[in-house]
Amino acid sequence: MTSSNTRLDDFDPAKFHDELVRHKLIIPVGVPGAFGRNHVFEDVLARFDDAVTRVARDDGAEKMLFPPILNRKVLQDSEFLDSFPQLAGTVFSFFGTEAHHLELQSCLHEDKPWAHLQGMTDVVLIPAACYPVYPSFTGVVPADGRLVDMQNWVFRHEPSPEPTRMQAFRVREFVRVGTPDMVVTWRDMWLQRGVDLLRALELPAQADVATDPFFGRGGRMLAKGQKDQKLKFEVLIPVISREKPTAVCSFNYHQDHFGKIFGIKLPSGEVAHTACLGFGLERVVMALFKTHGFVPSQWPKTVREQLWP
Ligand code: ZN
């Protein structure tokens, strides 16, 4: 028995969500922006991740793995909360006495607020895939800089029923440290690689200058500066909208921001510059389902040859 390969020809976030659920690719858990993934979804995700590995094979990156939590001090020091207070997730836990525990239980069972019975821990959820790595660079980097390869779970507090806007998702991320020239050349090389890789999967990918969702009125100025200096690029694919395509890959040049904060130096004594790039793995998978249909065994042969080499 073969299931037919439904393909949505129009762009409709609700319909796309419902089709992902109907094909059991995602499993709702009762909170917008959070869901399970089935084995088919995970297989495609792992295969795309492997395709990225093949592109990066000869780069000599150091592989690292971090847990989905970050030292709260690193979040504070890196100024994430100055720019994006609305997106961060701080972990709270119970520090009380037995009396507090009794109070907690009665609140829980009577469905009353219980946040006042919890206190802030030393950890936050990872707000961007590369944040755990910068403190590990403190000191003098080698003359040819550093290059790190990671896959991390990221938390963003932006609950939405729209399936490509998730509260938790995985990013395949590379981080480069070095002179301004080294990191910009590397970023530009990956911008081309990213577009080439996605187009080889017959996805209508386009690169564009982008801005981060900085908070508030002051944030608009930061976004303008970021755009004018071309510090952020994204690769976009129409998934839930033709007019507002979805960013599946983002490239950020931080200049000396992290170098200054975490004391990362070049052998010359100057502050090192950093850049990162990340593939939003779930979003790439969703772009594949949107473009080629919900049944991967029936995707075009050329696409399958890339992912099932
Ligand atoms: Zn990053």
Coordinates of C-alpha atoms and ligand atoms in Angstrom, one line a residue:
M1 CA 0.0 0.0 0.0
T2 CA 1.4 3.4 -0.9
S3 CA -0.1 6.6 0.5
S4 CA -0.5 9.4 -2.0
N5 CA 1.8 12.3 -1.9
T6 CA -0.4 15.3 -0.9
R7 CA 1.2 18.6 -1.9
L8 CA -0.3 21.9 -0.8
D9 CA -0.3 24.3 -3.7
D10 CA -1.5 27.3 -1.7
F11 CA 0.2 29.0 1.2
D12 CA -1.9 28.7 4.4
P13 CA -0.3 28.3 7.9
A14 CA -3.3 26.6 9.4
K15 CA -3.7 24.1 6.5
F16 CA 0.0 23.4 6.5
H17 CA -0.1 22.6 10.2
D18 CA -3.2 20.4 9.8
E19 CA -1.5 18.4 7.0
L20 CA 1.6 17.9 9.0
V21 CA -0.6 16.5 11.8
R22 CA -2.7 14.5 9.4
H23 CA 0.4 12.8 8.1
K24 CA 1.5 12.2 11.7
L25 CA 4.8 14.1 11.0
I26 CA 4.2 16.3 14.0
I27 CA 2.4 15.4 17.2
P28 CA 0.6 18.2 19.1
V29 CA 1.3 18.5 22.8
G30 CA -1.2 21.1 23.8
V31 CA 1.0 24.2 23.7
P32 CA 1.4 26.4 20.5
G33 CA 4.9 26.2 19.1
A34 CA 5.7 22.9 20.7
F35 CA 5.1 19.4 19.2
G36 CA 6.6 16.0 18.8
R37 CA 8.2 14.8 15.6
N38 CA 7.7 11.3 14.1
H39 CA 10.3 8.9 12.7
V40 CA 9.8 10.2 9.1
F41 CA 10.3 13.8 10.2
E42 CA 13.4 12.9 12.2
D43 CA 14.8 10.8 9.3
V44 CA 14.5 13.7 6.9
L45 CA 16.0 16.0 9.5
A46 CA 19.0 13.7 10.2
R47 CA 19.6 13.3 6.4
F48 CA 19.6 17.1 5.9
D49 CA 22.0 17.4 8.8
D50 CA 24.2 14.8 7.2
A51 CA 24.1 16.8 3.9
V52 CA 25.4 19.8 5.8
T53 CA 28.2 17.6 7.3
R54 CA 29.2 16.6 3.7
V55 CA 29.4 20.2 2.6
A56 CA 31.6 21.1 5.7
R57 CA 33.7 17.9 5.6
D58 CA 37.0 19.4 4.7
D59 CA 36.7 22.5 6.9
G60 CA 38.3 20.9 10.0
A61 CA 35.7 22.2 12.4
E62 CA 35.8 21.2 16.1
K63 CA 32.6 19.3 17.0
M64 CA 31.0 20.3 20.3
L65 CA 27.8 19.4 22.0
F66 CA 26.1 21.4 24.8
P67 CA 23.0 20.7 26.8
P68 CA 19.8 22.8 26.1
I69 CA 20.5 25.0 29.1
L70 CA 23.0 27.8 29.5
N71 CA 24.7 29.5 32.5
R72 CA 22.4 32.4 33.4
K73 CA 25.5 34.6 33.8
V74 CA 26.4 34.1 30.2
L75 CA 22.9 35.2 29.1
Q76 CA 23.3 38.3 31.2
D77 CA 26.9 39.1 30.1
S78 CA 26.1 38.6 26.4
E79 CA 23.4 41.3 26.6
F80 CA 20.7 39.0 25.1
L81 CA 18.1 40.4 27.6
D82 CA 19.0 43.9 26.6
S83 CA 18.0 43.2 23.0
F84 CA 15.4 40.3 23.3
P85 CA 13.8 40.2 26.7
Q86 CA 10.6 38.8 25.2
L87 CA 12.3 35.7 23.8
A88 CA 14.3 34.4 26.7
G89 CA 13.3 31.5 28.9
T90 CA 14.7 31.5 32.5
V91 CA 14.5 28.3 34.5
F92 CA 12.8 28.6 37.9
S93 CA 12.6 25.8 40.6
F94 CA 11.5 25.2 44.2
F95 CA 13.8 26.3 47.0
G96 CA 11.2 26.3 49.9
T97 CA 10.6 24.6 53.2
E98 CA 8.1 21.9 53.9
A99 CA 5.6 24.6 54.8
H100 CA 6.1 26.1 51.4
H101 CA 5.7 22.7 49.8
L102 CA 2.3 22.3 51.5
E103 CA 1.3 25.8 50.2
L104 CA 2.6 24.8 46.7
Q105 CA 0.5 21.6 46.7
S106 CA -2.7 23.4 47.8
C107 CA -2.2 26.0 45.1
L108 CA -1.6 23.3 42.5
H109 CA -4.7 21.3 43.5
E110 CA -6.9 24.4 43.7
D111 CA -5.5 25.7 40.4
K112 CA -4.3 28.9 42.0
P113 CA -1.1 30.8 40.9
W114 CA 2.1 29.3 42.3
A115 CA 4.9 31.3 40.6
H116 CA 5.7 33.0 43.9
L117 CA 6.7 29.7 45.4
Q118 CA 9.5 29.3 42.8
G119 CA 12.9 31.1 42.6
M120 CA 15.4 31.7 39.7
T121 CA 18.0 29.0 39.1
D122 CA 21.5 29.5 37.7
V123 CA 20.4 28.3 34.2
V124 CA 18.3 29.6 31.3
L125 CA 17.2 27.8 28.2
I126 CA 19.5 28.3 25.2
P127 CA 18.3 31.4 23.4
A128 CA 20.5 31.0 20.3
A129 CA 22.5 27.9 19.3
C130 CA 25.9 29.5 19.5
Y131 CA 25.7 31.1 23.0
P132 CA 27.2 28.3 25.0
V133 CA 30.5 28.3 23.0
Y134 CA 31.7 31.9 23.3
P135 CA 32.9 31.7 27.0
S136 CA 35.0 28.7 25.9
F137 CA 37.1 30.9 23.6
T138 CA 38.3 33.2 26.4
G139 CA 42.1 33.9 25.9
V140 CA 44.2 34.0 22.8
V141 CA 43.0 32.0 19.7
P142 CA 45.4 30.4 17.3
A143 CA 46.6 32.5 14.3
D144 CA 44.1 30.8 12.0
G145 CA 41.3 31.3 14.5
R146 CA 38.7 28.8 15.6
L147 CA 35.9 27.0 13.9
V148 CA 33.2 25.1 15.9
D149 CA 30.4 22.8 14.7
M150 CA 27.4 22.2 16.9
Q151 CA 23.8 21.1 16.9
N152 CA 21.7 22.6 19.7
W153 CA 18.1 22.9 20.9
V154 CA 17.0 26.5 21.1
F155 CA 14.2 28.0 23.1
R156 CA 12.3 31.1 21.9
H157 CA 9.3 32.4 23.8
E158 CA 7.1 33.1 20.9
P159 CA 4.1 30.8 21.1
S160 CA 2.3 30.6 17.7
P161 CA 0.0 28.1 16.0
E162 CA 2.0 28.7 12.8
P163 CA 4.1 25.5 12.5
T164 CA 7.4 27.1 11.4
R165 CA 7.4 29.4 14.5
M166 CA 8.5 27.1 17.2
Q167 CA 9.2 27.6 20.9
A168 CA 11.9 24.8 20.7
F169 CA 13.8 23.7 17.7
R170 CA 17.2 22.5 16.6
V171 CA 19.9 24.5 14.8
R172 CA 23.0 23.1 13.1
E173 CA 25.4 25.9 13.8
F174 CA 28.9 26.8 12.9
V175 CA 30.9 29.5 14.7
R176 CA 34.1 31.2 13.3
V177 CA 36.5 33.2 15.4
G178 CA 39.4 35.2 13.8
T179 CA 40.3 38.5 12.2
P180 CA 37.4 40.6 10.6
D181 CA 38.6 39.4 7.1
M182 CA 38.7 35.8 8.1
V183 CA 35.2 35.7 9.6
V184 CA 33.5 37.8 6.8
T185 CA 35.1 35.7 4.0
W186 CA 34.0 32.5 5.8
R187 CA 30.4 33.9 6.3
D188 CA 30.2 34.9 2.6
M189 CA 31.4 31.4 1.5
W190 CA 28.7 29.8 3.7
L191 CA 26.0 32.1 2.4
Q192 CA 26.7 30.7 -1.1
R193 CA 27.1 27.1 0.2
G194 CA 23.7 27.4 2.0
V195 CA 21.9 28.7 -1.1
D196 CA 23.5 26.0 -3.3
L197 CA 22.7 23.2 -0.8
L198 CA 19.0 24.2 -0.6
R199 CA 18.7 24.7 -4.3
A200 CA 20.2 21.3 -4.9
L201 CA 17.2 20.0 -2.9
E202 CA 15.0 21.9 -5.4
L203 CA 13.9 24.4 -2.8
P204 CA 13.3 28.0 -4.1
A205 CA 15.9 29.5 -1.7
Q206 CA 16.9 33.2 -1.9
A207 CA 19.4 35.1 0.3
D208 CA 18.6 38.5 1.7
V209 CA 19.8 41.0 4.3
A210 CA 17.9 40.6 7.5
T211 CA 17.3 42.0 11.0
D212 CA 16.8 40.5 14.4
P213 CA 13.5 41.1 16.3
F214 CA 15.0 43.7 18.7
F215 CA 12.6 44.7 21.5
G216 CA 10.9 48.1 21.8
R217 CA 11.5 51.5 20.3
G218 CA 15.3 51.4 20.9
G219 CA 15.2 48.1 19.1
R220 CA 14.1 49.7 15.8
M221 CA 17.4 51.7 15.8
L222 CA 19.4 48.6 16.5
A223 CA 17.6 46.8 13.6
K224 CA 18.3 49.7 11.3
G225 CA 22.1 49.7 12.2
Q226 CA 22.2 46.0 11.7
K227 CA 20.6 46.3 8.2
D228 CA 22.8 49.2 7.1
Q229 CA 26.0 47.4 8.1
K230 CA 24.7 44.1 6.5
L231 CA 25.5 42.2 9.7
K232 CA 22.7 39.6 9.2
F233 CA 21.7 37.6 6.2
E234 CA 19.1 34.9 5.9
V235 CA 18.2 32.3 3.3
L236 CA 14.5 32.3 2.8
I237 CA 12.0 29.8 1.3
P238 CA 8.2 30.2 0.9
V239 CA 6.6 27.7 3.4
I240 CA 3.5 29.4 4.9
S241 CA 3.5 32.5 2.8
R242 CA 4.8 33.5 -0.7
E243 CA 5.2 37.2 0.3
K244 CA 6.9 36.5 3.7
P245 CA 9.1 33.5 3.0
T246 CA 10.5 31.6 6.0
A247 CA 14.1 32.0 7.1
V248 CA 15.7 28.5 7.1
C249 CA 19.3 29.6 7.6
S250 CA 20.8 32.7 9.2
F251 CA 24.3 34.2 9.0
N252 CA 25.4 36.7 11.7
Y253 CA 28.5 38.8 11.9
H254 CA 28.9 40.0 15.5
Q255 CA 32.0 42.1 14.9
D256 CA 33.9 42.3 18.2
H257 CA 30.7 42.0 20.4
F258 CA 31.5 38.5 21.9
G259 CA 35.2 39.0 21.7
K260 CA 35.0 42.1 24.0
I261 CA 32.5 40.5 26.4
F262 CA 34.4 37.2 26.8
G263 CA 38.0 38.4 26.4
I264 CA 38.7 36.6 23.1
K265 CA 42.0 37.9 21.6
L266 CA 43.9 37.4 18.4
P267 CA 47.7 36.6 18.7
S268 CA 48.3 40.3 17.8
G269 CA 46.5 41.3 21.0
E270 CA 43.5 42.8 19.2
V271 CA 40.0 41.7 20.1
A272 CA 38.8 38.7 17.9
H273 CA 35.8 39.0 15.7
T274 CA 33.1 36.3 15.5
A275 CA 30.5 35.2 13.0
C276 CA 28.0 32.3 13.1
L277 CA 25.6 30.6 10.8
G278 CA 22.8 28.2 11.6
F279 CA 20.4 26.0 9.6
G280 CA 17.0 25.8 11.3
L281 CA 16.6 22.1 10.9
E282 CA 12.9 21.8 11.5
R283 CA 12.2 24.6 9.1
V284 CA 14.3 23.0 6.3
V285 CA 12.3 19.8 6.8
M286 CA 9.1 21.7 6.7
A287 CA 10.2 23.5 3.5
L288 CA 10.9 20.1 2.0
F289 CA 7.4 18.9 2.9
K290 CA 5.8 22.1 1.6
T291 CA 7.7 22.0 -1.7
H292 CA 7.8 18.3 -2.5
G293 CA 4.8 16.9 -0.6
F294 CA 4.2 15.0 2.7
V295 CA 5.5 11.6 1.6
P296 CA 9.3 11.6 1.2
S297 CA 9.4 8.3 -0.7
Q298 CA 7.6 10.1 -3.5
W299 CA 9.8 13.2 -3.7
P300 CA 11.6 13.9 -7.0
K301 CA 14.5 11.5 -7.7
T302 CA 17.0 14.3 -7.8
V303 CA 16.0 15.4 -4.3
R304 CA 16.1 11.9 -3.0
E305 CA 19.6 11.4 -4.4
Q306 CA 20.9 14.3 -2.3
L307 CA 19.3 13.0 0.9
W308 CA 19.5 9.3 0.4
P309 CA 23.0 9.2 -1.3
Ligands
ZN1 ZN 24.7 32.0 16.3

